[in-house]
Amino acid sequence: MHTEKDAENIKTENVEAKTKATLTNIEYEILFKEKSQFDLLNFCADVAKNMGLADEEIPSVVKALTNENRPSVIYLHNAECTGCSEALLRSSSPYIDQIIFDAISLDYHETLMAASGDGAESLLEKAVNNPNGFICLVEGSIPVDFHGTIGGHTMYENCARILPKANIVIAVGTCSAYGGIQTARPNPTGSKGISECFSNLKAPVINLAGCPPNPLNLMGVIVALLQNKDIELDTKGRPKMFYGKTVHMLCERLPHFKAKRFALSFDSEEARLGYCLHKLGCKGPKTFNNCPSALFNSVNWPVKAGHPCVGCSEPDFWDTFTPFYGKN
Ligand code: FSX
Ligand code: SF4
Ligand code: F3S
């Protein structure tokens, strides 16, 4: 028999479940879940594993991400869908607050910051003139011919002024790395990726390719920078520790590919059995990224969810890998 207390508990649980459904991860974390040391350790273990580090090195990752001298980060937006920031915001490992409060000092982020107008502009000035320098994360391609403006300046002008002053530039996402969908033919805005647009930067641009890139890879790069480690890049500017193998080499459907077991339609029994998606257009063999091992939110990645890889971490994939479905 239910008591009045039981009924009250059920009501509270229902309210919590309904509320949770409307919240982002960070809001849920702040309202309902106390962030514990255990969460932090789990998060650092995930970052270490994704970097290919042994378990003994987890404490060094914890140390890097909880250091009092958090590096100043300026995050710029250009032409893009903001999916890269969304991937970070919706991430449960790491939670966005863990990144902002424990690992870095996020001093300017156009879509996350509460400040606007002159207030935001003065925060940007202060961050750009930080005597200790700053890491610049850039999302989106640079439209050179048809300008997008922020604070009265074109995206090109903002980047041309700020990027040469950065200690390190990280291109977050395929758009800022190589241009992404904006540079797809006929590229009406004359968009370019950062390296193509600016050759005068003091530090090499680290290309975190992917549309969107995995937040765990971003954290891995930040940890490596905090540890003063060299980050080896491939010929397309991507960290080899995350982009050293093709999606195909890491894919759980590879045994089916080798045995020539292919799904020929999405609603087939073969698709349900998890057969290889190559004949449905999968670009995994031509695409360098660690999606099958890193996973998004520790849960899933496109091919595991039943969708072919469209090659989102490769330059010009909109022009060279289309049509995405069917023939390969
Ligand atoms: Fe590009 Fe990021 Fe794809 Fe979108 O902004 S890499 S279109 S996920 O959001 O830049
Ligand atoms: Fe390779 Fe794609 Fe087949 Fe996986 S589904 S084995 S990535 S072709
Ligand atoms: Fe992109 Fe292919 Fe990974 S589409 S997210 S590189 S599986």
PDB file of N, CA, C and O in Angstrom, residues 152-188:
ATOM      1  N   GLY A 152      31.117  44.698 -35.051  1.00  0.00           N
ATOM      2  CA  GLY A 152      31.435  45.715 -36.047  1.00  0.00           C
ATOM      3  C   GLY A 152      32.641  45.385 -36.912  1.00  0.00           C
ATOM      4  O   GLY A 152      33.005  46.151 -37.807  1.00  0.00           O
ATOM      5  N   HIS A 153      33.290  44.255 -36.658  1.00  0.00           N
ATOM      6  CA  HIS A 153      34.446  43.856 -37.466  1.00  0.00           C
ATOM      7  C   HIS A 153      34.105  42.576 -38.213  1.00  0.00           C
ATOM      8  O   HIS A 153      33.341  41.749 -37.704  1.00  0.00           O
ATOM      9  N   THR A 154      34.702  42.425 -39.396  1.00  0.00           N
ATOM     10  CA  THR A 154      34.438  41.182 -40.115  1.00  0.00           C
ATOM     11  C   THR A 154      35.148  40.038 -39.384  1.00  0.00           C
ATOM     12  O   THR A 154      36.103  40.257 -38.621  1.00  0.00           O
ATOM     13  N   MET A 155      34.659  38.827 -39.653  1.00  0.00           N
ATOM     14  CA  MET A 155      35.283  37.649 -39.028  1.00  0.00           C
ATOM     15  C   MET A 155      36.754  37.579 -39.430  1.00  0.00           C
ATOM     16  O   MET A 155      37.621  37.235 -38.627  1.00  0.00           O
ATOM     17  N   TYR A 156      37.023  37.930 -40.691  1.00  0.00           N
ATOM     18  CA  TYR A 156      38.416  37.927 -41.165  1.00  0.00           C
ATOM     19  C   TYR A 156      39.261  38.914 -40.353  1.00  0.00           C
ATOM     20  O   TYR A 156      40.346  38.592 -39.885  1.00  0.00           O
ATOM     21  N   GLU A 157      38.728  40.146 -40.163  1.00  0.00           N
ATOM     22  CA  GLU A 157      39.481  41.168 -39.402  1.00  0.00           C
ATOM     23  C   GLU A 157      39.739  40.710 -37.961  1.00  0.00           C
ATOM     24  O   GLU A 157      40.843  40.875 -37.435  1.00  0.00           O
ATOM     25  N   ASN A 158      38.709  40.147 -37.331  1.00  0.00           N
ATOM     26  CA  ASN A 158      38.880  39.663 -35.950  1.00  0.00           C
ATOM     27  C   ASN A 158      39.998  38.631 -35.875  1.00  0.00           C
ATOM     28  O   ASN A 158      40.879  38.705 -35.027  1.00  0.00           O
ATOM     29  N   CYS A 159      39.947  37.645 -36.787  1.00  0.00           N
ATOM     30  CA  CYS A 159      40.951  36.575 -36.754  1.00  0.00           C
ATOM     31  C   CYS A 159      42.335  37.120 -37.112  1.00  0.00           C
ATOM     32  O   CYS A 159      43.335  36.744 -36.497  1.00  0.00           O
ATOM     33  N   ALA A 160      42.394  38.028 -38.101  1.00  0.00           N
ATOM     34  CA  ALA A 160      43.695  38.572 -38.524  1.00  0.00           C
ATOM     35  C   ALA A 160      44.347  39.347 -37.376  1.00  0.00           C
ATOM     36  O   ALA A 160      45.568  39.368 -37.248  1.00  0.00           O
ATOM     37  N   ARG A 161      43.544  39.934 -36.518  1.00  0.00           N
ATOM     38  CA  ARG A 161      44.090  40.710 -35.394  1.00  0.00           C
ATOM     39  C   ARG A 161      44.474  39.797 -34.228  1.00  0.00           C
ATOM     40  O   ARG A 161      45.520  39.978 -33.608  1.00  0.00           O
ATOM     41  N   ILE A 162      43.636  38.797 -33.953  1.00  0.00           N
ATOM     42  CA  ILE A 162      43.817  38.021 -32.715  1.00  0.00           C
ATOM     43  C   ILE A 162      44.726  36.794 -32.885  1.00  0.00           C
ATOM     44  O   ILE A 162      45.578  36.520 -32.044  1.00  0.00           O
ATOM     45  N   LEU A 163      44.560  36.065 -33.972  1.00  0.00           N
ATOM     46  CA  LEU A 163      45.285  34.795 -34.098  1.00  0.00           C
ATOM     47  C   LEU A 163      46.811  34.938 -34.053  1.00  0.00           C
ATOM     48  O   LEU A 163      47.481  34.125 -33.426  1.00  0.00           O
ATOM     49  N   PRO A 164      47.411  35.984 -34.682  1.00  0.00           N
ATOM     50  CA  PRO A 164      48.875  36.070 -34.608  1.00  0.00           C
ATOM     51  C   PRO A 164      49.394  36.295 -33.189  1.00  0.00           C
ATOM     52  O   PRO A 164      50.561  36.048 -32.911  1.00  0.00           O
ATOM     53  N   LYS A 165      48.523  36.731 -32.269  1.00  0.00           N
ATOM     54  CA  LYS A 165      48.964  36.978 -30.887  1.00  0.00           C
ATOM     55  C   LYS A 165      48.840  35.728 -30.004  1.00  0.00           C
ATOM     56  O   LYS A 165      49.309  35.715 -28.878  1.00  0.00           O
ATOM     57  N   ALA A 166      48.172  34.705 -30.502  1.00  0.00           N
ATOM     58  CA  ALA A 166      47.906  33.515 -29.677  1.00  0.00           C
ATOM     59  C   ALA A 166      49.160  32.670 -29.512  1.00  0.00           C
ATOM     60  O   ALA A 166      49.994  32.584 -30.417  1.00  0.00           O
ATOM     61  N   ASN A 167      49.295  32.042 -28.320  1.00  0.00           N
ATOM     62  CA  ASN A 167      50.403  31.098 -28.119  1.00  0.00           C
ATOM     63  C   ASN A 167      50.201  29.853 -28.963  1.00  0.00           C
ATOM     64  O   ASN A 167      51.150  29.227 -29.418  1.00  0.00           O
ATOM     65  N   ILE A 168      48.968  29.487 -29.109  1.00  0.00           N
ATOM     66  CA  ILE A 168      48.645  28.297 -29.896  1.00  0.00           C
ATOM     67  C   ILE A 168      47.239  28.486 -30.470  1.00  0.00           C
ATOM     68  O   ILE A 168      46.392  29.077 -29.829  1.00  0.00           O
ATOM     69  N   VAL A 169      47.040  27.996 -31.678  1.00  0.00           N
ATOM     70  CA  VAL A 169      45.709  28.094 -32.292  1.00  0.00           C
ATOM     71  C   VAL A 169      45.177  26.680 -32.528  1.00  0.00           C
ATOM     72  O   VAL A 169      45.867  25.845 -33.115  1.00  0.00           O
ATOM     73  N   ILE A 170      43.986  26.428 -32.022  1.00  0.00           N
ATOM     74  CA  ILE A 170      43.346  25.129 -32.265  1.00  0.00           C
ATOM     75  C   ILE A 170      42.119  25.358 -33.134  1.00  0.00           C
ATOM     76  O   ILE A 170      41.204  26.109 -32.749  1.00  0.00           O
ATOM     77  N   ALA A 171      42.113  24.760 -34.305  1.00  0.00           N
ATOM     78  CA  ALA A 171      40.940  24.836 -35.180  1.00  0.00           C
ATOM     79  C   ALA A 171      39.964  23.769 -34.712  1.00  0.00           C
ATOM     80  O   ALA A 171      40.221  22.572 -34.846  1.00  0.00           O
ATOM     81  N   VAL A 172      38.866  24.200 -34.108  1.00  0.00           N
ATOM     82  CA  VAL A 172      37.876  23.252 -33.588  1.00  0.00           C
ATOM     83  C   VAL A 172      36.863  22.977 -34.699  1.00  0.00           C
ATOM     84  O   VAL A 172      36.028  23.816 -35.025  1.00  0.00           O
ATOM     85  N   GLY A 173      36.976  21.799 -35.291  1.00  0.00           N
ATOM     86  CA  GLY A 173      36.023  21.411 -36.328  1.00  0.00           C
ATOM     87  C   GLY A 173      36.578  21.564 -37.737  1.00  0.00           C
ATOM     88  O   GLY A 173      37.522  22.320 -37.988  1.00  0.00           O
ATOM     89  N   THR A 174      35.967  20.817 -38.641  1.00  0.00           N
ATOM     90  CA  THR A 174      36.411  20.797 -40.033  1.00  0.00           C
ATOM     91  C   THR A 174      36.265  22.167 -40.704  1.00  0.00           C
ATOM     92  O   THR A 174      37.050  22.511 -41.580  1.00  0.00           O
ATOM     93  N   CYS A 175      35.267  22.961 -40.285  1.00  0.00           N
ATOM     94  CA  CYS A 175      35.088  24.281 -40.918  1.00  0.00           C
ATOM     95  C   CYS A 175      36.298  25.168 -40.686  1.00  0.00           C
ATOM     96  O   CYS A 175      36.823  25.770 -41.624  1.00  0.00           O
ATOM     97  N   SER A 176      36.759  25.278 -39.444  1.00  0.00           N
ATOM     98  CA  SER A 176      37.909  26.157 -39.204  1.00  0.00           C
ATOM     99  C   SER A 176      39.199  25.508 -39.689  1.00  0.00           C
ATOM    100  O   SER A 176      40.142  26.196 -40.062  1.00  0.00           O
ATOM    101  N   ALA A 177      39.246  24.180 -39.696  1.00  0.00           N
ATOM    102  CA  ALA A 177      40.468  23.513 -40.172  1.00  0.00           C
ATOM    103  C   ALA A 177      40.615  23.645 -41.692  1.00  0.00           C
ATOM    104  O   ALA A 177      41.666  24.038 -42.192  1.00  0.00           O
ATOM    105  N   TYR A 178      39.542  23.324 -42.419  1.00  0.00           N
ATOM    106  CA  TYR A 178      39.673  23.256 -43.888  1.00  0.00           C
ATOM    107  C   TYR A 178      38.585  24.029 -44.645  1.00  0.00           C
ATOM    108  O   TYR A 178      38.574  24.017 -45.868  1.00  0.00           O
ATOM    109  N   GLY A 179      37.658  24.634 -43.949  1.00  0.00           N
ATOM    110  CA  GLY A 179      36.583  25.368 -44.624  1.00  0.00           C
ATOM    111  C   GLY A 179      35.223  24.732 -44.471  1.00  0.00           C
ATOM    112  O   GLY A 179      34.213  25.421 -44.421  1.00  0.00           O
ATOM    113  N   GLY A 180      35.173  23.393 -44.452  1.00  0.00           N
ATOM    114  CA  GLY A 180      33.910  22.688 -44.219  1.00  0.00           C
ATOM    115  C   GLY A 180      32.835  22.991 -45.251  1.00  0.00           C
ATOM    116  O   GLY A 180      33.130  23.289 -46.422  1.00  0.00           O
ATOM    117  N   ILE A 181      31.601  22.964 -44.798  1.00  0.00           N
ATOM    118  CA  ILE A 181      30.468  23.099 -45.736  1.00  0.00           C
ATOM    119  C   ILE A 181      30.464  24.459 -46.427  1.00  0.00           C
ATOM    120  O   ILE A 181      30.042  24.583 -47.580  1.00  0.00           O
ATOM    121  N   GLN A 182      30.979  25.486 -45.758  1.00  0.00           N
ATOM    122  CA  GLN A 182      30.988  26.825 -46.390  1.00  0.00           C
ATOM    123  C   GLN A 182      31.842  26.856 -47.647  1.00  0.00           C
ATOM    124  O   GLN A 182      31.549  27.593 -48.594  1.00  0.00           O
ATOM    125  N   THR A 183      32.911  26.076 -47.663  1.00  0.00           N
ATOM    126  CA  THR A 183      33.803  26.106 -48.839  1.00  0.00           C
ATOM    127  C   THR A 183      33.350  25.138 -49.925  1.00  0.00           C
ATOM    128  O   THR A 183      33.967  25.061 -50.989  1.00  0.00           O
ATOM    129  N   ALA A 184      32.275  24.395 -49.653  1.00  0.00           N
ATOM    130  CA  ALA A 184      31.766  23.480 -50.690  1.00  0.00           C
ATOM    131  C   ALA A 184      31.390  24.294 -51.928  1.00  0.00           C
ATOM    132  O   ALA A 184      30.966  25.448 -51.807  1.00  0.00           O
ATOM    133  N   ARG A 185      31.611  23.698 -53.107  1.00  0.00           N
ATOM    134  CA  ARG A 185      31.269  24.414 -54.337  1.00  0.00           C
ATOM    135  C   ARG A 185      29.822  24.920 -54.289  1.00  0.00           C
ATOM    136  O   ARG A 185      28.958  24.190 -53.798  1.00  0.00           O
ATOM    137  N   PRO A 186      29.499  26.150 -54.678  1.00  0.00           N
ATOM    138  CA  PRO A 186      30.387  27.128 -55.323  1.00  0.00           C
ATOM    139  C   PRO A 186      31.037  28.112 -54.345  1.00  0.00           C
ATOM    140  O   PRO A 186      31.559  29.116 -54.774  1.00  0.00           O
ATOM    141  N   ASN A 187      31.015  27.833 -53.065  1.00  0.00           N
ATOM    142  CA  ASN A 187      31.646  28.677 -52.042  1.00  0.00           C
ATOM    143  C   ASN A 187      31.326  30.163 -52.235  1.00  0.00           C
ATOM    144  O   ASN A 187      32.227  30.975 -52.479  1.00  0.00           O
ATOM    145  N   PRO A 188      30.064  30.540 -52.097  1.00  0.00           N
ATOM    146  CA  PRO A 188      29.678  31.922 -52.392  1.00  0.00           C
ATOM    147  C   PRO A 188      30.297  32.973 -51.474  1.00  0.00           C
ATOM    148  O   PRO A 188      30.400  34.133 -51.845  1.00  0.00           O
TER     149      PRO A 188
END
